[in-house]
Amino acid sequence: MLLGCIADDLTGATDLALMLTRSGMRTVQVMEVPKPGALLDGFDAVVVALKTRTCLASEAVDLSLKTADALLALGARQIFFKYCSTFDSTDAGNIGPVADALMQRLGVDFTIACPAFPNNKRTIYLGHLFVGDVLLADSPMKDHPLTPMRDSNLVNVLQRQSKHKVGLVPFATVAKGPEAIGDAFISARARGERYAVVDALTDMNLYDIGTALADMKLITGGSGIAIGLPSNFVRRGAMQATPAPQTMIAPKGRAVVIAGSCSEATRGQVAAAIAAGMPAFKIDPLGLIGGGISVAAIVAEVVKTPDQRPVLVYSSADPAGVRAAQAELGRDRAGQFVEQALAEIAEALVGAGFTRLIVAGGETSGAVVQKLRLSTLEIGPEIDPGVPWTRAVGRDLVLALKSGNFGGRDFFLKAWSKLA
Ligand code: ADP
């Protein structure tokens, strides 16, 4: 194993595993801290999916360190801490505390922070993160139920979360290529900075930054920055590039979309699926908690849908709907309550013979995978940037775990065509 990755949520892990697979690394995704002697031979990269984006910082640090130790014991030469391309976090963490702790554990005093993912329209200029053509703080991320992002300047955002000094490698330097970027890291270190937020506008920038990272023991960033890492290992003769899969053979059985993300992209996908006639069941957290509807009743309705078409179960609501639920239940309780309900629905549907699942939402996917007790996912073909089909190893189940923000408007309609 060459590259050991620690992802702070599940869909982010899948997105990263896909990126590495597309760039020629044989990659496996596991859902828990690998045990000593875990059977992960034959893979160039191991991505461990944690659920540490929104838990207590101390818990996130503890799990991330345990994961780093396990990956190093399995032979990882480089550790990559992966977070969301919209830098999802709060002033309490967890990006800064986890990165600080990993630096200490790996005995290094410098790393980068680069969530840029130009293919998904996340770019960084002068430390400011853009989502599409607006700044992060003006994007729908300002209304995220768990990690509202209201400051676009990543140097400042990370500085509030870290004990160490945060600097910037600006676009003018990045544009000059790998050598200039490497020199900028040396200068930043000499100034006492322990993090450099690195600007990136294009994949070319990411390749160049990746080249400059060949000898960096710890890297932090979004999945975009991973595109430049595999070729470092190929160049050094440590691995050969393997072609990425184009389709995935799926078990017979019914299909369901479970959407717990309230992101704008997911709400658009829900609307498009309903407009196209997909049978849809809406979960209202207040109705659920008040006893007006029950998980069992929803499952019974879904199973009863007459033909074999995919079915949609969603809790996705607009910001006003989310606010109403949160006012009644509190932010964390509302989130956990909906996640659990959707996970129970997924479990019951799998028990009833559903074998093809799309899950929308990072936290939601984490809850579903936990409930289904899935431990290892093989990475299949890409549906849209950042989202592959995956097969649960040892189970009759394929899943597409989609970060809320990801995918085109027709995602819930077109994804099935990549299954054979
Ligand atoms: P994303 O990938 O878009 O961030 P997540 O699943 O990670 O999606 O986060 C969405 C959070 O919002 C989850 O905790 C989910 O349970 C919660 N949620 C979903 N629907 C509602 C709703 N109608 N009201 C309040 N919270 C909700």
Tab-separated table of C-alpha atoms and ligand atoms in Angstrom:
chain	number	residue	atom	x	y	z
A	1	MET	CA	0.000	0.000	0.000
A	2	LEU	CA	1.288	3.407	-0.939
A	3	LEU	CA	-1.335	5.975	-0.054
A	4	GLY	CA	-3.344	5.819	3.173
A	5	CYS	CA	-6.388	8.096	3.235
A	6	ILE	CA	-8.525	9.289	6.129
A	7	ALA	CA	-11.828	10.771	4.962
A	8	ASP	CA	-14.060	12.729	7.343
A	9	ASP	CA	-17.266	11.441	5.808
A	10	LEU	CA	-18.465	8.617	3.724
A	11	THR	CA	-19.423	10.242	0.436
A	12	GLY	CA	-16.169	12.174	0.564
A	13	ALA	CA	-14.318	8.880	0.947
A	14	THR	CA	-16.109	7.449	-2.065
A	15	ASP	CA	-15.392	10.560	-4.087
A	16	LEU	CA	-11.692	10.270	-3.217
A	17	ALA	CA	-11.603	6.514	-3.893
A	18	LEU	CA	-13.109	7.231	-7.315
A	19	MET	CA	-10.556	9.928	-8.049
A	20	LEU	CA	-7.702	7.580	-7.197
A	21	THR	CA	-9.257	4.730	-9.225
A	22	ARG	CA	-9.613	7.023	-12.253
A	23	SER	CA	-6.000	8.066	-11.869
A	24	GLY	CA	-4.862	4.437	-12.036
A	25	MET	CA	-4.584	3.362	-8.393
A	26	ARG	CA	-6.193	0.096	-7.283
A	27	THR	CA	-8.280	1.475	-4.441
A	28	VAL	CA	-10.480	0.011	-1.744
A	29	GLN	CA	-12.721	1.874	0.652
A	30	VAL	CA	-13.255	0.595	4.176
A	31	MET	CA	-15.757	1.852	6.683
A	32	GLU	CA	-13.855	1.406	9.908
A	33	VAL	CA	-10.349	1.732	11.280
A	34	PRO	CA	-8.460	-1.204	9.665
A	35	LYS	CA	-7.455	-3.906	12.143
A	36	PRO	CA	-3.827	-5.068	12.257
A	37	GLY	CA	-3.266	-7.581	9.457
A	38	ALA	CA	-6.431	-6.432	7.581
A	39	LEU	CA	-6.626	-8.137	4.169
A	40	LEU	CA	-5.880	-5.083	2.085
A	41	ASP	CA	-3.025	-6.546	0.054
A	42	GLY	CA	-3.086	-5.840	-3.646
A	43	PHE	CA	-4.362	-2.291	-3.281
A	44	ASP	CA	-2.277	0.791	-3.983
A	45	ALA	CA	-4.544	3.008	-1.902
A	46	VAL	CA	-6.814	2.422	1.080
A	47	VAL	CA	-9.474	5.018	1.884
A	48	VAL	CA	-10.914	4.831	5.382
A	49	ALA	CA	-14.325	6.458	5.650
A	50	LEU	CA	-14.853	7.986	9.075
A	51	LYS	CA	-17.869	10.006	10.175
A	52	THR	CA	-15.940	12.753	11.882
A	53	ARG	CA	-17.028	15.898	10.068
A	54	THR	CA	-19.511	17.024	12.675
A	55	CYS	CA	-18.763	15.009	15.828
A	56	LEU	CA	-16.854	16.467	18.795
A	57	ALA	CA	-13.353	17.582	17.764
A	58	SER	CA	-11.750	15.358	20.423
A	59	GLU	CA	-13.529	12.323	19.023
A	60	ALA	CA	-12.547	13.241	15.448
A	61	VAL	CA	-8.902	13.583	16.526
A	62	ASP	CA	-8.914	10.267	18.357
A	63	LEU	CA	-10.412	8.290	15.445
A	64	SER	CA	-8.215	10.008	12.855
A	65	LEU	CA	-5.050	9.209	14.832
A	66	LYS	CA	-6.069	5.577	15.250
A	67	THR	CA	-6.696	5.401	11.502
A	68	ALA	CA	-3.334	7.000	10.689
A	69	ASP	CA	-1.576	4.504	12.964
A	70	ALA	CA	-3.355	1.591	11.261
A	71	LEU	CA	-2.544	2.880	7.769
A	72	LEU	CA	1.102	3.414	8.654
A	73	ALA	CA	1.263	-0.094	10.119
A	74	LEU	CA	-0.106	-1.411	6.798
A	75	GLY	CA	2.769	0.307	5.009
A	76	ALA	CA	1.329	3.657	3.850
A	77	ARG	CA	4.082	5.953	2.625
A	78	GLN	CA	1.895	9.038	2.525
A	79	ILE	CA	-1.166	9.991	4.599
A	80	PHE	CA	-3.960	12.038	3.050
A	81	PHE	CA	-6.597	13.681	5.268
A	82	LYS	CA	-9.609	14.300	3.033
A	83	TYR	CA	-12.414	16.768	3.779
A	84	CYS	CA	-15.157	18.353	1.734
A	85	SER	CA	-14.474	20.579	-1.267
A	86	THR	CA	-16.556	23.248	0.478
A	87	PHE	CA	-14.317	22.948	3.590
A	88	ASP	CA	-17.316	21.912	5.718
A	89	SER	CA	-16.407	22.685	9.329
A	90	THR	CA	-17.154	25.048	12.198
A	91	ASP	CA	-14.862	27.213	14.320
A	92	ALA	CA	-14.675	24.277	16.762
A	93	GLY	CA	-13.265	22.046	14.000
A	94	ASN	CA	-12.892	19.485	12.867
A	95	ILE	CA	-10.424	20.144	10.038
A	96	GLY	CA	-7.907	22.162	12.093
A	97	PRO	CA	-7.794	19.953	15.215
A	98	VAL	CA	-7.478	16.746	13.166
A	99	ALA	CA	-4.774	18.165	10.882
A	100	ASP	CA	-2.838	19.559	13.890
A	101	ALA	CA	-2.936	16.149	15.575
A	102	LEU	CA	-1.928	14.246	12.424
A	103	MET	CA	1.035	16.581	11.916
A	104	GLN	CA	2.205	15.867	15.429
A	105	ARG	CA	1.681	12.102	15.089
A	106	LEU	CA	3.573	11.952	11.783
A	107	GLY	CA	6.368	14.136	13.140
A	108	VAL	CA	6.052	16.772	10.416
A	109	ASP	CA	5.794	20.535	10.710
A	110	PHE	CA	4.232	21.488	7.403
A	111	THR	CA	1.311	20.523	5.221
A	112	ILE	CA	-1.141	22.038	2.769
A	113	ALA	CA	-4.873	22.687	2.828
A	114	CYS	CA	-6.432	22.566	-0.629
A	115	PRO	CA	-10.113	21.679	-1.090
A	116	ALA	CA	-10.148	22.855	-4.744
A	117	PHE	CA	-12.065	20.603	-7.160
A	118	PRO	CA	-12.370	22.518	-10.456
A	119	ASN	CA	-14.438	19.759	-12.138
A	120	ASN	CA	-17.086	20.367	-9.508
A	121	LYS	CA	-16.610	24.132	-9.737
A	122	ARG	CA	-14.739	24.516	-6.458
A	123	THR	CA	-11.811	26.853	-7.073
A	124	ILE	CA	-9.536	28.825	-4.766
A	125	TYR	CA	-8.150	32.253	-5.594
A	126	LEU	CA	-6.121	34.256	-3.068
A	127	GLY	CA	-7.307	31.855	-0.405
A	128	HIS	CA	-10.967	32.483	-1.201
A	129	LEU	CA	-13.069	29.466	-2.051
A	130	PHE	CA	-15.545	29.817	-4.900
A	131	VAL	CA	-18.500	27.489	-5.443
A	132	GLY	CA	-19.461	27.912	-9.083
A	133	ASP	CA	-19.262	31.635	-9.743
A	134	VAL	CA	-19.975	32.826	-6.197
A	135	LEU	CA	-17.892	32.949	-3.043
A	136	LEU	CA	-18.408	30.122	-0.539
A	137	ALA	CA	-20.193	32.457	1.907
A	138	ASP	CA	-22.670	33.488	-0.798
A	139	SER	CA	-23.277	29.906	-1.933
A	140	PRO	CA	-26.024	27.589	-0.637
A	141	MET	CA	-23.390	26.336	1.872
A	142	LYS	CA	-24.266	29.341	4.033
A	143	ASP	CA	-27.471	27.484	4.936
A	144	HIS	CA	-26.045	23.994	5.485
A	145	PRO	CA	-27.933	22.334	8.363
A	146	LEU	CA	-24.758	21.256	10.229
A	147	THR	CA	-21.806	23.271	8.909
A	148	PRO	CA	-23.008	26.648	7.622
A	149	MET	CA	-20.037	28.279	5.837
A	150	ARG	CA	-20.149	32.068	6.170
A	151	ASP	CA	-16.490	33.040	5.617
A	152	SER	CA	-14.967	32.420	2.175
A	153	ASN	CA	-11.366	33.115	3.196
A	154	LEU	CA	-9.908	29.695	3.971
A	155	VAL	CA	-6.776	31.124	5.569
A	156	ASN	CA	-8.996	32.751	8.186
A	157	VAL	CA	-11.339	29.775	8.481
A	158	LEU	CA	-8.479	27.342	9.121
A	159	GLN	CA	-6.635	29.808	11.370
A	160	ARG	CA	-9.626	29.874	13.731
A	161	GLN	CA	-9.438	26.080	13.993
A	162	SER	CA	-5.687	25.518	14.346
A	163	LYS	CA	-3.030	26.221	16.953
A	164	HIS	CA	-0.523	26.848	14.154
A	165	LYS	CA	0.140	29.633	11.702
A	166	VAL	CA	-1.694	29.407	8.379
A	167	GLY	CA	-0.330	30.972	5.172
A	168	LEU	CA	-1.131	31.048	1.471
A	169	VAL	CA	0.521	29.943	-1.760
A	170	PRO	CA	-1.157	32.337	-4.200
A	171	PHE	CA	-2.239	31.615	-7.748
A	172	ALA	CA	0.631	33.632	-9.252
A	173	THR	CA	3.035	31.087	-7.737
A	174	VAL	CA	0.912	28.021	-8.489
A	175	ALA	CA	0.716	29.071	-12.157
A	176	LYS	CA	4.518	28.846	-12.414
A	177	GLY	CA	4.455	25.072	-11.845
A	178	PRO	CA	5.716	22.403	-9.449
A	179	GLU	CA	9.149	23.829	-8.766
A	180	ALA	CA	7.812	27.267	-7.809
A	181	ILE	CA	5.148	25.629	-5.651
A	182	GLY	CA	7.794	23.516	-3.879
A	183	ASP	CA	9.904	26.636	-3.300
A	184	ALA	CA	6.864	28.414	-1.856
A	185	PHE	CA	6.411	25.552	0.645
A	186	ILE	CA	10.039	25.978	1.754
A	187	SER	CA	9.587	29.762	2.177
A	188	ALA	CA	6.316	29.315	4.069
A	189	ARG	CA	7.981	26.884	6.469
A	190	ALA	CA	10.837	29.318	6.982
A	191	ARG	CA	8.273	31.994	7.939
A	192	GLY	CA	6.968	29.674	10.644
A	193	GLU	CA	3.789	28.771	8.775
A	194	ARG	CA	2.683	25.209	9.262
A	195	TYR	CA	-0.154	25.229	6.773
A	196	ALA	CA	-0.357	26.654	3.299
A	197	VAL	CA	-3.758	27.123	1.754
A	198	VAL	CA	-2.944	26.597	-1.932
A	199	ASP	CA	-4.813	28.375	-4.724
A	200	ALA	CA	-6.008	26.240	-7.643
A	201	LEU	CA	-8.283	27.075	-10.573
A	202	THR	CA	-7.733	24.166	-12.950
A	203	ASP	CA	-6.856	20.479	-12.968
A	204	MET	CA	-3.478	21.504	-14.370
A	205	ASN	CA	-2.869	23.455	-11.161
A	206	LEU	CA	-3.824	20.372	-9.139
A	207	TYR	CA	-1.415	18.167	-11.132
A	208	ASP	CA	1.376	20.671	-10.519
A	209	ILE	CA	0.579	20.933	-6.804
A	210	GLY	CA	0.419	17.110	-6.673
A	211	THR	CA	3.881	16.852	-8.218
A	212	ALA	CA	5.211	19.256	-5.602
A	213	LEU	CA	3.726	17.038	-2.865
A	214	ALA	CA	5.715	13.896	-3.788
A	215	ASP	CA	7.763	13.985	-0.591
A	216	MET	CA	5.170	15.448	1.765
A	217	LYS	CA	4.276	12.876	4.395
A	218	LEU	CA	0.909	14.455	5.245
A	219	ILE	CA	-1.470	16.091	2.785
A	220	THR	CA	-4.850	17.634	3.598
A	221	GLY	CA	-7.428	18.582	1.023
A	222	GLY	CA	-10.456	17.723	-1.070
A	223	SER	CA	-10.521	14.833	-3.496
A	224	GLY	CA	-9.400	17.135	-6.324
A	225	ILE	CA	-5.870	17.384	-5.005
A	226	ALA	CA	-5.607	13.582	-5.240
A	227	ILE	CA	-5.456	13.653	-9.058
A	228	GLY	CA	-1.800	14.574	-9.001
A	229	LEU	CA	-0.700	12.010	-6.396
A	230	PRO	CA	-0.819	8.628	-8.221
A	231	SER	CA	1.631	9.738	-10.933
A	232	ASN	CA	4.245	10.446	-8.245
A	233	PHE	CA	4.192	6.743	-7.372
A	234	VAL	CA	4.186	5.684	-11.057
A	235	ARG	CA	7.158	7.979	-11.777
A	236	ARG	CA	9.080	6.346	-8.958
A	237	GLY	CA	8.279	2.841	-10.203
A	238	ALA	CA	6.275	2.005	-7.059
A	239	MET	CA	3.117	1.036	-9.055
A	240	GLN	CA	1.668	0.718	-12.554
A	241	ALA	CA	-1.494	2.587	-13.561
A	242	THR	CA	-4.616	0.333	-13.833
A	243	PRO	CA	-7.569	1.293	-16.166
A	244	ALA	CA	-10.819	2.426	-14.446
A	245	PRO	CA	-14.048	0.323	-14.709
A	246	GLN	CA	-16.837	1.515	-17.114
A	247	THR	CA	-19.848	-0.492	-15.829
A	248	MET	CA	-20.761	-2.496	-12.761
A	249	ILE	CA	-22.591	-5.805	-12.737
A	250	ALA	CA	-25.424	-5.471	-10.222
A	251	PRO	CA	-27.510	-8.134	-8.489
A	252	LYS	CA	-31.165	-8.527	-9.566
A	253	GLY	CA	-33.599	-6.644	-7.371
A	254	ARG	CA	-35.416	-3.338	-6.938
A	255	ALA	CA	-33.960	0.132	-6.769
A	256	VAL	CA	-34.493	3.021	-4.363
A	257	VAL	CA	-33.191	6.546	-3.884
A	258	ILE	CA	-32.900	7.677	-0.254
A	259	ALA	CA	-32.316	11.429	-0.030
A	260	GLY	CA	-31.540	13.098	3.314
A	261	SER	CA	-29.517	15.964	1.912
A	262	CYS	CA	-31.101	19.415	1.899
A	263	SER	CA	-28.467	20.812	-0.460
A	264	GLU	CA	-29.667	22.765	-3.454
A	265	ALA	CA	-28.319	20.157	-5.889
A	266	THR	CA	-30.174	17.311	-4.160
A	267	ARG	CA	-33.396	19.305	-3.948
A	268	GLY	CA	-33.125	19.842	-7.726
A	269	GLN	CA	-32.554	16.106	-8.256
A	270	VAL	CA	-35.597	15.287	-6.098
A	271	ALA	CA	-37.729	17.740	-8.097
A	272	ALA	CA	-36.482	16.305	-11.413
A	273	ALA	CA	-37.201	12.716	-10.313
A	274	ILE	CA	-40.732	13.646	-9.189
A	275	ALA	CA	-41.341	15.573	-12.414
A	276	ALA	CA	-40.267	12.470	-14.366
A	277	GLY	CA	-42.874	10.392	-12.527
A	278	MET	CA	-40.691	8.510	-10.044
A	279	PRO	CA	-42.927	7.324	-7.162
A	280	ALA	CA	-41.888	9.549	-4.227
A	281	PHE	CA	-42.424	9.478	-0.459
A	282	LYS	CA	-41.628	12.553	1.609
A	283	ILE	CA	-40.495	12.238	5.225
A	284	ASP	CA	-41.401	15.194	7.399
A	285	PRO	CA	-39.300	15.115	10.613
A	286	LEU	CA	-42.063	16.745	12.635
A	287	GLY	CA	-44.671	14.273	11.362
A	288	LEU	CA	-42.306	11.421	12.138
A	289	ILE	CA	-41.484	12.554	15.659
A	290	GLY	CA	-45.087	13.478	16.390
A	291	GLY	CA	-46.147	9.930	15.475
A	292	GLY	CA	-48.222	11.062	12.456
A	293	ILE	CA	-46.238	8.719	10.210
A	294	SER	CA	-44.002	5.748	10.967
A	295	VAL	CA	-40.989	4.131	9.348
A	296	ALA	CA	-42.897	0.854	9.012
A	297	ALA	CA	-45.781	2.573	7.223
A	298	ILE	CA	-43.436	4.261	4.750
A	299	VAL	CA	-41.618	0.994	4.049
A	300	ALA	CA	-44.928	-0.766	3.450
A	301	GLU	CA	-45.957	1.944	0.960
A	302	VAL	CA	-42.625	1.759	-0.894
A	303	VAL	CA	-42.747	-2.029	-1.158
A	304	LYS	CA	-46.342	-1.780	-2.468
A	305	THR	CA	-45.462	0.504	-5.421
A	306	PRO	CA	-46.837	-1.423	-8.373
A	307	ASP	CA	-44.090	-1.721	-10.983
A	308	GLN	CA	-40.367	-2.298	-10.712
A	309	ARG	CA	-39.375	1.320	-11.275
A	310	PRO	CA	-36.958	2.994	-8.834
A	311	VAL	CA	-38.688	4.674	-5.882
A	312	LEU	CA	-37.680	7.886	-4.100
A	313	VAL	CA	-37.797	8.390	-0.317
A	314	TYR	CA	-36.712	11.869	0.726
A	315	SER	CA	-36.608	14.247	3.667
A	316	SER	CA	-34.916	17.003	1.654
A	317	ALA	CA	-36.449	20.347	2.544
A	318	ASP	CA	-35.687	23.952	1.664
A	319	PRO	CA	-33.943	26.248	4.218
A	320	ALA	CA	-37.297	27.353	5.688
A	321	GLY	CA	-38.377	23.721	6.147
A	322	VAL	CA	-35.055	22.835	7.776
A	323	ARG	CA	-35.335	25.862	10.093
A	324	ALA	CA	-38.840	24.835	11.147
A	325	ALA	CA	-37.693	21.302	12.045
A	326	GLN	CA	-34.605	22.599	13.830
A	327	ALA	CA	-36.596	25.165	15.820
A	328	GLU	CA	-38.737	22.346	17.140
A	329	LEU	CA	-36.085	19.647	17.636
A	330	GLY	CA	-32.704	21.414	17.778
A	331	ARG	CA	-30.136	21.184	14.979
A	332	ASP	CA	-28.322	18.009	15.965
A	333	ARG	CA	-31.388	16.151	17.135
A	334	ALA	CA	-33.306	16.947	13.963
A	335	GLY	CA	-30.338	15.749	11.883
A	336	GLN	CA	-29.807	12.545	13.803
A	337	PHE	CA	-33.480	11.794	13.942
A	338	VAL	CA	-33.896	12.053	10.171
A	339	GLU	CA	-30.661	10.134	9.523
A	340	GLN	CA	-31.822	7.272	11.740
A	341	ALA	CA	-35.263	7.135	10.151
A	342	LEU	CA	-33.789	7.013	6.643
A	343	ALA	CA	-31.251	4.374	7.709
A	344	GLU	CA	-34.037	2.212	9.161
A	345	ILE	CA	-35.990	2.583	5.929
A	346	ALA	CA	-32.923	1.516	3.913
A	347	GLU	CA	-32.382	-1.502	6.155
A	348	ALA	CA	-35.998	-2.598	5.842
A	349	LEU	CA	-35.990	-2.173	2.057
A	350	VAL	CA	-32.782	-4.199	1.671
A	351	GLY	CA	-34.474	-6.864	3.797
A	352	ALA	CA	-37.418	-6.699	1.373
A	353	GLY	CA	-35.215	-7.398	-1.675
A	354	PHE	CA	-34.018	-3.958	-2.778
A	355	THR	CA	-30.450	-4.386	-4.090
A	356	ARG	CA	-29.668	-1.063	-5.835
A	357	LEU	CA	-29.507	2.023	-3.650
A	358	ILE	CA	-28.683	5.646	-4.263
A	359	VAL	CA	-28.191	7.589	-1.022
A	360	ALA	CA	-27.974	11.390	-1.165
A	361	GLY	CA	-26.193	13.210	1.659
A	362	GLY	CA	-22.880	12.587	3.395
A	363	GLU	CA	-24.224	12.152	6.913
A	364	THR	CA	-27.231	10.306	5.581
A	365	SER	CA	-25.004	7.863	3.679
A	366	GLY	CA	-22.919	7.345	6.814
A	367	ALA	CA	-26.027	6.426	8.791
A	368	VAL	CA	-27.270	4.053	6.068
A	369	VAL	CA	-23.934	2.266	5.694
A	370	GLN	CA	-23.642	1.903	9.470
A	371	LYS	CA	-27.147	0.496	9.735
A	372	LEU	CA	-26.483	-1.980	6.901
A	373	ARG	CA	-23.156	-2.891	8.578
A	374	LEU	CA	-21.208	-2.521	5.315
A	375	SER	CA	-17.472	-2.728	5.808
A	376	THR	CA	-15.753	-2.747	2.398
A	377	LEU	CA	-16.736	-1.108	-0.885
A	378	GLU	CA	-15.264	-1.890	-4.271
A	379	ILE	CA	-15.231	1.169	-6.544
A	380	GLY	CA	-17.056	0.937	-9.894
A	381	PRO	CA	-17.855	3.339	-12.748
A	382	GLU	CA	-18.329	7.075	-12.284
A	383	ILE	CA	-21.902	8.387	-12.615
A	384	ASP	CA	-21.142	12.102	-12.295
A	385	PRO	CA	-17.979	13.832	-11.062
A	386	GLY	CA	-17.215	12.527	-7.582
A	387	VAL	CA	-19.863	9.792	-7.448
A	388	PRO	CA	-19.202	6.166	-8.458
A	389	TRP	CA	-21.298	3.037	-8.177
A	390	THR	CA	-19.831	0.792	-5.508
A	391	ARG	CA	-20.338	-2.855	-4.609
A	392	ALA	CA	-20.615	-3.945	-0.994
A	393	VAL	CA	-18.038	-6.743	-0.832
A	394	GLY	CA	-19.641	-10.017	0.284
A	395	ARG	CA	-23.224	-8.686	-0.089
A	396	ASP	CA	-25.824	-8.609	-2.895
A	397	LEU	CA	-25.909	-4.843	-2.947
A	398	VAL	CA	-24.679	-1.949	-5.078
A	399	LEU	CA	-24.769	1.603	-3.785
A	400	ALA	CA	-24.130	5.101	-5.062
A	401	LEU	CA	-23.344	7.326	-2.080
A	402	LYS	CA	-23.704	10.917	-3.166
A	403	SER	CA	-22.497	13.983	-1.368
A	404	GLY	CA	-25.514	16.312	-1.209
A	405	ASN	CA	-23.985	18.946	-3.464
A	406	PHE	CA	-22.886	16.554	-6.181
A	407	GLY	CA	-24.405	15.343	-9.404
A	408	GLY	CA	-26.440	16.770	-12.270
A	409	ARG	CA	-30.180	17.433	-12.019
A	410	ASP	CA	-30.992	14.098	-13.711
A	411	PHE	CA	-28.724	12.072	-11.385
A	412	PHE	CA	-31.513	9.948	-9.839
A	413	LEU	CA	-32.815	9.137	-13.325
A	414	LYS	CA	-29.665	8.380	-15.264
A	415	ALA	CA	-27.461	6.626	-12.666
A	416	TRP	CA	-29.076	3.200	-13.279
A	417	SER	CA	-27.798	3.031	-16.873
A	418	LYS	CA	-24.237	2.354	-15.644
A	419	LEU	CA	-25.378	-0.921	-14.066
A	420	ALA	CA	-25.371	-4.142	-16.036
B	1	ADP	P1	-25.139	16.952	2.632
B	1	ADP	O1	-24.273	15.949	1.921
B	1	ADP	O2	-25.986	17.780	1.699
B	1	ADP	O3	-24.370	17.772	3.614
B	1	ADP	P2	-26.038	15.382	4.859
B	1	ADP	O4	-26.830	14.112	4.819
B	1	ADP	O5	-24.577	15.281	5.179
B	1	ADP	O6	-26.232	16.091	3.442
B	1	ADP	O7	-26.631	16.429	5.889
B	1	ADP	C1	-27.967	16.796	5.877
B	1	ADP	C2	-28.446	16.794	7.320
B	1	ADP	O8	-29.738	17.407	7.333
B	1	ADP	C3	-28.616	15.392	7.897
B	1	ADP	O9	-28.237	15.378	9.251
B	1	ADP	C4	-30.113	15.166	7.759
B	1	ADP	O10	-30.619	14.205	8.663
B	1	ADP	C5	-30.643	16.535	8.035
B	1	ADP	N1	-31.995	16.710	7.481
B	1	ADP	C6	-32.525	16.076	6.410
B	1	ADP	N2	-33.774	16.480	6.174
B	1	ADP	C7	-34.055	17.394	7.111
B	1	ADP	C8	-35.207	18.184	7.392
B	1	ADP	N3	-36.313	18.110	6.632
B	1	ADP	N4	-35.137	19.027	8.449
B	1	ADP	C9	-34.010	19.130	9.208
B	1	ADP	N5	-32.894	18.414	8.990
B	1	ADP	C10	-32.921	17.555	7.961
